[in-house]
Short mmCIF file of C-alpha atoms in Angstrom, two decimals:
data_model
loop_
_atom_site.label_atom_id
_atom_site.label_comp_id
_atom_site.label_asym_id
_atom_site.label_seq_id
_atom_site.Cartn_x
_atom_site.Cartn_y
_atom_site.Cartn_z
CA MET A 239 -26.09 3.31 -38.90
CA ASN A 240 -26.08 5.17 -35.96
CA LYS A 241 -28.50 4.65 -34.18
CA ILE A 242 -26.87 1.04 -34.42
CA LEU A 243 -23.56 1.84 -32.45
CA VAL A 244 -25.49 4.20 -30.45
CA TYR A 245 -27.18 0.38 -28.87
CA ILE A 246 -24.09 -1.27 -29.70
CA MET A 247 -22.29 1.25 -27.39
CA LEU A 248 -25.81 1.55 -25.25
CA PHE A 249 -25.56 -2.05 -24.02
CA VAL A 250 -21.88 -2.75 -23.90
CA ALA A 251 -21.67 -0.20 -20.67
CA ALA A 252 -25.31 -1.27 -19.51
CA THR A 253 -22.49 -5.39 -19.44
CA ILE A 254 -19.50 -3.27 -17.64
CA TYR A 255 -22.15 -2.02 -15.41
CA ALA A 256 -23.96 -5.25 -14.60
CA GLN A 257 -20.30 -6.60 -14.01
CA ASP A 258 -19.71 -3.86 -12.08
CA LYS A 259 -22.52 -3.97 -9.45
CA ASP A 260 -21.99 -6.76 -6.97
CA ALA A 261 -24.89 -8.37 -6.57
CA TYR A 262 -24.03 -10.79 -3.72
CA LEU A 263 -23.34 -8.42 -1.05
CA PRO A 264 -26.95 -6.33 -0.61
CA LYS A 265 -28.27 -10.95 -0.61
CA ALA A 266 -25.84 -11.44 1.92
CA ASN A 267 -26.58 -8.86 4.07
CA LYS A 268 -30.00 -10.12 3.60
CA GLU A 269 -29.23 -13.60 4.67
CA PHE A 270 -27.48 -12.57 8.04
CA ALA A 271 -30.03 -10.28 8.90
CA LYS A 272 -32.70 -13.17 8.68
CA LYS A 273 -29.69 -15.32 10.31
CA LYS A 274 -28.92 -17.75 7.40
CA TYR A 275 -24.91 -17.17 8.48
CA ALA A 276 -24.00 -21.22 6.62
CA ASP A 277 -25.57 -18.51 2.79
CA ALA A 278 -24.57 -15.54 4.20
CA GLU A 279 -20.92 -16.54 4.26
CA ALA A 280 -20.95 -18.47 1.10
CA ASP A 281 -22.10 -14.80 -0.65
CA TYR A 282 -20.15 -12.78 1.10
CA ARG A 283 -17.75 -15.08 0.06
CA ILE A 284 -18.53 -14.81 -3.81
CA SER A 285 -18.58 -11.54 -2.86
CA GLU A 286 -14.87 -10.86 -2.16
CA SER A 287 -14.31 -13.55 -5.21
CA LYS A 288 -15.47 -11.04 -7.78
CA PHE A 289 -14.49 -7.57 -5.67
CA PRO A 290 -10.91 -9.25 -3.67
CA LYS A 291 -10.29 -5.35 -2.57
CA LYS A 292 -13.74 -4.69 -1.02
CA ALA A 293 -13.17 -4.45 2.79
CA ILE A 294 -16.69 -4.40 3.61
CA SER A 295 -17.07 -8.35 2.12
CA ALA A 296 -14.38 -9.62 3.99
CA TYR A 297 -15.59 -7.85 6.98
CA ASN A 298 -19.46 -9.27 6.63
CA ARG A 299 -18.32 -12.34 6.05
CA GLY A 300 -15.75 -12.46 9.53
CA ASN A 301 -18.81 -11.51 11.60
CA ALA A 302 -20.70 -14.63 9.63
CA ILE A 303 -18.45 -17.92 10.59
CA TYR A 304 -18.15 -15.86 13.97
CA LYS A 305 -21.76 -16.30 14.20
CA ILE A 306 -21.64 -20.25 13.09
CA ASP A 307 -18.52 -20.34 15.50
CA GLN A 308 -15.62 -20.69 13.81
CA PRO A 309 -13.24 -18.28 15.57
CA GLU A 310 -9.77 -19.05 13.89
CA ASP A 311 -11.38 -18.13 10.23
CA ALA A 312 -12.79 -15.31 11.02
CA ALA A 313 -9.62 -14.09 12.44
CA TRP A 314 -8.24 -14.29 8.49
CA ALA A 315 -11.45 -12.87 7.46
CA TYR A 316 -10.78 -9.73 9.68
CA ALA A 317 -7.19 -9.24 9.09
CA LYS A 318 -7.71 -9.00 5.18
CA ALA A 319 -10.24 -6.74 6.14
CA ILE A 320 -7.65 -4.85 7.88
CA LYS A 321 -5.64 -4.67 4.97
CA ASP A 322 -8.12 -3.78 2.19
CA ALA A 323 -9.71 -1.03 4.79
CA LYS A 324 -9.88 2.28 3.23
CA THR A 325 -10.64 4.62 6.42
CA ARG A 326 -9.75 3.95 10.28
CA ALA A 327 -13.15 3.29 11.04
CA GLU A 328 -13.17 -0.02 9.18
CA LYS A 329 -9.99 -0.66 10.73
CA HIS A 330 -11.23 -0.20 13.98
CA LYS A 331 -13.95 -2.25 13.92
CA ALA A 332 -12.35 -5.11 12.08
CA TYR A 333 -9.79 -4.43 14.46
CA HIS A 334 -12.39 -4.66 17.06
CA ASN A 335 -14.05 -8.33 16.67
CA LEU A 336 -10.81 -9.59 15.77
CA GLY A 337 -9.93 -8.63 19.65
CA ASN A 338 -13.32 -10.65 20.90
CA VAL A 339 -12.04 -14.13 18.72
CA TYR A 340 -9.04 -13.39 20.37
CA MET A 341 -10.72 -13.23 23.96
CA LYS A 342 -13.29 -15.96 23.53
CA ALA A 343 -10.11 -18.09 22.48
CA LYS A 344 -8.73 -16.76 25.87
CA ASN A 345 -5.40 -15.22 24.07
CA TYR A 346 -5.52 -12.25 26.24
CA GLU A 347 -1.79 -11.09 25.32
CA GLN A 348 -3.06 -11.02 21.52
CA ALA A 349 -6.15 -9.64 22.43
CA VAL A 350 -4.99 -6.56 23.93
CA GLN A 351 -2.85 -5.70 21.31
CA THR A 352 -5.69 -5.68 18.48
CA TYR A 353 -7.58 -4.19 21.34
CA LYS A 354 -5.40 -0.97 21.08
CA ASN A 355 -4.65 -0.79 17.57
CA ALA A 356 -8.46 -0.91 17.24
CA LEU A 357 -8.99 2.62 19.87
CA ILE A 358 -5.20 4.40 17.81
CA ASN A 359 -8.16 4.31 14.83
CA ASN A 360 -10.80 5.70 16.95
CA PRO A 361 -9.99 6.05 21.12
CA ASN A 362 -13.19 7.42 21.53
CA ASP A 363 -14.84 4.12 21.28
CA GLU A 364 -16.72 2.93 24.76
CA GLN A 365 -17.00 -0.70 23.66
CA THR A 366 -12.92 -1.00 22.92
CA ARG A 367 -11.80 0.95 25.76
CA TYR A 368 -14.79 -1.95 27.94
CA ASN A 369 -13.09 -4.92 26.00
CA TYR A 370 -9.59 -3.33 26.12
CA ALA A 371 -9.28 -3.32 30.27
CA LEU A 372 -11.28 -6.06 30.31
CA ALA A 373 -8.59 -8.00 28.16
CA LYS A 374 -5.56 -6.44 30.13
CA LEU A 375 -7.42 -7.44 33.28
CA TYR A 376 -7.56 -11.60 32.13
CA LEU A 377 -4.09 -11.09 31.32
CA LYS A 378 -3.02 -9.78 34.12
CA ASN A 379 -4.45 -12.78 36.09
CA ASN A 380 -4.31 -15.29 33.52
CA PRO A 381 0.10 -14.57 32.37
CA PRO A 382 0.52 -16.82 29.04
CA LYS A 383 3.12 -20.19 29.94
CA LYS A 384 6.80 -20.24 29.08
CA ASP A 385 7.91 -22.02 26.39
CA ASP A 386 9.23 -24.27 28.44
CA LYS A 387 8.92 -27.58 26.00
CA LYS A 388 12.09 -25.27 24.38
CA LYS A 389 14.09 -25.40 26.96
CA ASP A 390 13.97 -28.67 27.91
CA LYS A 391 14.93 -29.92 24.23
CA ASP A 392 17.55 -27.78 24.18
CA LYS A 393 18.65 -28.88 27.71
CA ASP A 394 18.21 -32.46 26.55
CA LYS A 395 20.08 -31.57 23.89
CA ASN A 396 23.04 -29.77 25.42
CA LYS A 397 22.97 -33.02 28.49
CA ASP A 398 23.40 -35.86 25.07
CA LYS A 399 26.17 -33.66 23.77
CA ASP A 400 28.35 -33.54 27.86
CA LYS A 401 27.08 -36.91 27.65
CA ASP A 402 29.51 -38.03 23.63
CA LYS A 403 32.09 -35.37 25.59
CA ASP A 404 32.50 -37.93 28.98
CA LYS A 405 32.10 -40.64 26.81
CA ASP A 406 35.29 -39.56 24.96
CA LYS A 407 37.12 -38.41 27.79
CA ASN A 408 36.61 -41.77 29.35
CA LYS A 409 37.66 -44.05 26.69
CA LYS A 410 41.15 -40.87 25.99
CA ASP A 411 41.77 -41.63 30.83
CA ASP A 412 41.12 -45.10 30.10
CA LYS A 413 43.59 -45.80 26.99
CA GLY A 414 45.98 -44.13 29.30
CA ASP A 415 45.49 -45.51 32.41
CA LYS A 416 46.03 -48.63 30.44
CA ASP A 417 49.18 -47.84 29.45
CA LYS A 418 50.47 -46.22 32.84
CA ASP A 419 50.09 -49.98 34.37
CA LYS A 420 52.00 -51.04 32.22
CA GLY A 421 55.22 -52.52 33.69
CA LYS A 422 53.63 -52.50 37.03
CA PRO A 423 53.31 -55.60 39.39
CA LYS A 424 49.99 -57.02 39.43
CA ASP A 425 49.51 -56.54 43.51
CA ASP A 426 50.00 -52.86 43.28
CA LYS A 427 47.06 -51.97 43.65
CA PRO A 428 45.03 -48.44 44.63
CA LYS A 429 44.78 -48.45 48.05
CA ASP A 430 41.26 -47.39 48.25
CA LYS A 431 39.39 -50.07 47.15
CA GLY A 432 36.61 -50.97 48.91
CA GLN A 433 35.83 -47.11 50.11
CA PRO A 434 32.80 -45.76 48.50
CA LYS A 435 33.75 -42.68 46.72
CA PRO A 436 31.84 -39.35 46.44
CA LYS A 437 29.02 -39.09 43.84
CA GLU A 438 29.20 -35.00 42.47
CA GLY A 439 26.54 -32.97 42.76
CA GLY A 440 24.24 -35.83 45.11
CA ILE A 441 21.98 -34.68 47.61
CA SER A 442 20.34 -35.82 50.20
CA LYS A 443 17.16 -37.59 50.64
CA GLN A 444 16.18 -35.55 53.34
CA ARG A 445 17.53 -32.14 51.47
CA LEU A 446 14.62 -32.77 48.73
CA GLN A 447 12.59 -33.24 50.29
CA ASN A 448 12.79 -29.98 52.12
CA LEU A 449 13.00 -28.37 48.43
CA LEU A 450 10.42 -30.12 47.08
CA ASP A 451 7.92 -28.70 50.23
CA ALA A 452 9.20 -25.17 49.25
CA VAL A 453 8.32 -25.07 46.28
CA ASN A 454 4.95 -26.66 46.89
CA ASN A 455 3.99 -24.16 49.71
CA GLU A 456 5.34 -21.61 46.99
CA GLU A 457 3.27 -22.86 43.95
CA LYS A 458 -0.36 -23.22 47.01
CA LYS A 459 0.44 -19.14 47.80
CA VAL A 460 0.44 -18.31 43.78
CA GLN A 461 -2.18 -20.46 43.32
CA ASP A 462 -4.09 -18.54 46.25
CA LYS A 463 -3.54 -15.53 44.76
CA VAL A 464 -4.74 -15.24 41.46
CA ASN A 465 -7.90 -17.35 42.91
CA LYS A 466 -8.39 -13.97 45.24
CA ASN A 467 -8.52 -11.86 42.09
CA LYS A 468 -10.35 -13.89 39.98
CA VAL A 469 -12.48 -12.19 37.69
CA LYS A 470 -15.85 -13.11 37.56
CA GLY A 471 -18.38 -13.21 33.90
CA LYS A 472 -17.38 -9.98 33.37
CA PRO A 473 -18.77 -10.54 29.48
CA VAL A 474 -17.11 -9.16 26.51
CA LYS A 475 -19.64 -6.74 24.66
CA THR A 476 -20.04 -7.61 20.94
CA GLU A 477 -19.25 -7.38 17.32
CA LYS A 478 -19.71 -3.81 16.17
CA ASP A 479 -21.68 -3.69 12.30
CA TRP A 480 -20.01 -2.03 9.49
#
């Protein structure tokens, strides 16, 4: 009876051990080494589903996705690896590779911040320092465009509101003028009829042309400066292995 109980306990322990052991991670690593990135990504995903708090599965999955040129999906995997990372070294590597994703997408502002976070976790890494400096240089030469569309949209809304106000005002003024005209003889017409009225905010054609010329000249100066300081083909250092 005791032997049977021991066998049962051993069987249960072996089953639990088999369930806890991640067989998909080493399999995916071998596939990655053979450059079978799609297969590796699938097995890393299974490993991640079975062990959702294991940062290495998400990180390696990000590397596999990056290799098959899907940077946006890789960014999500790296972000999860950063969240689940237990050590500063793990966070540093995930931040470094996430910075590479942003550089590839030409999102230099995010790349600078991400490489900075990588350096916070490992300030001695030469590759990260190089990429951080390069991202800052690209950001300087390619500043992000302002969201002019939102401003234009708000401006149009304000214009529409002003137009509605003007319409209401004109209706009231017309009604008031009609009331004032009651009782006046029909031949009592304004003396200035037929004379052109000045347009408020009007601008001459010559003045408008001068302003356009000035704007074009300033734009040309800025473009020449950007082209002069343009970075020539400096590569971003490659992704880091876990």
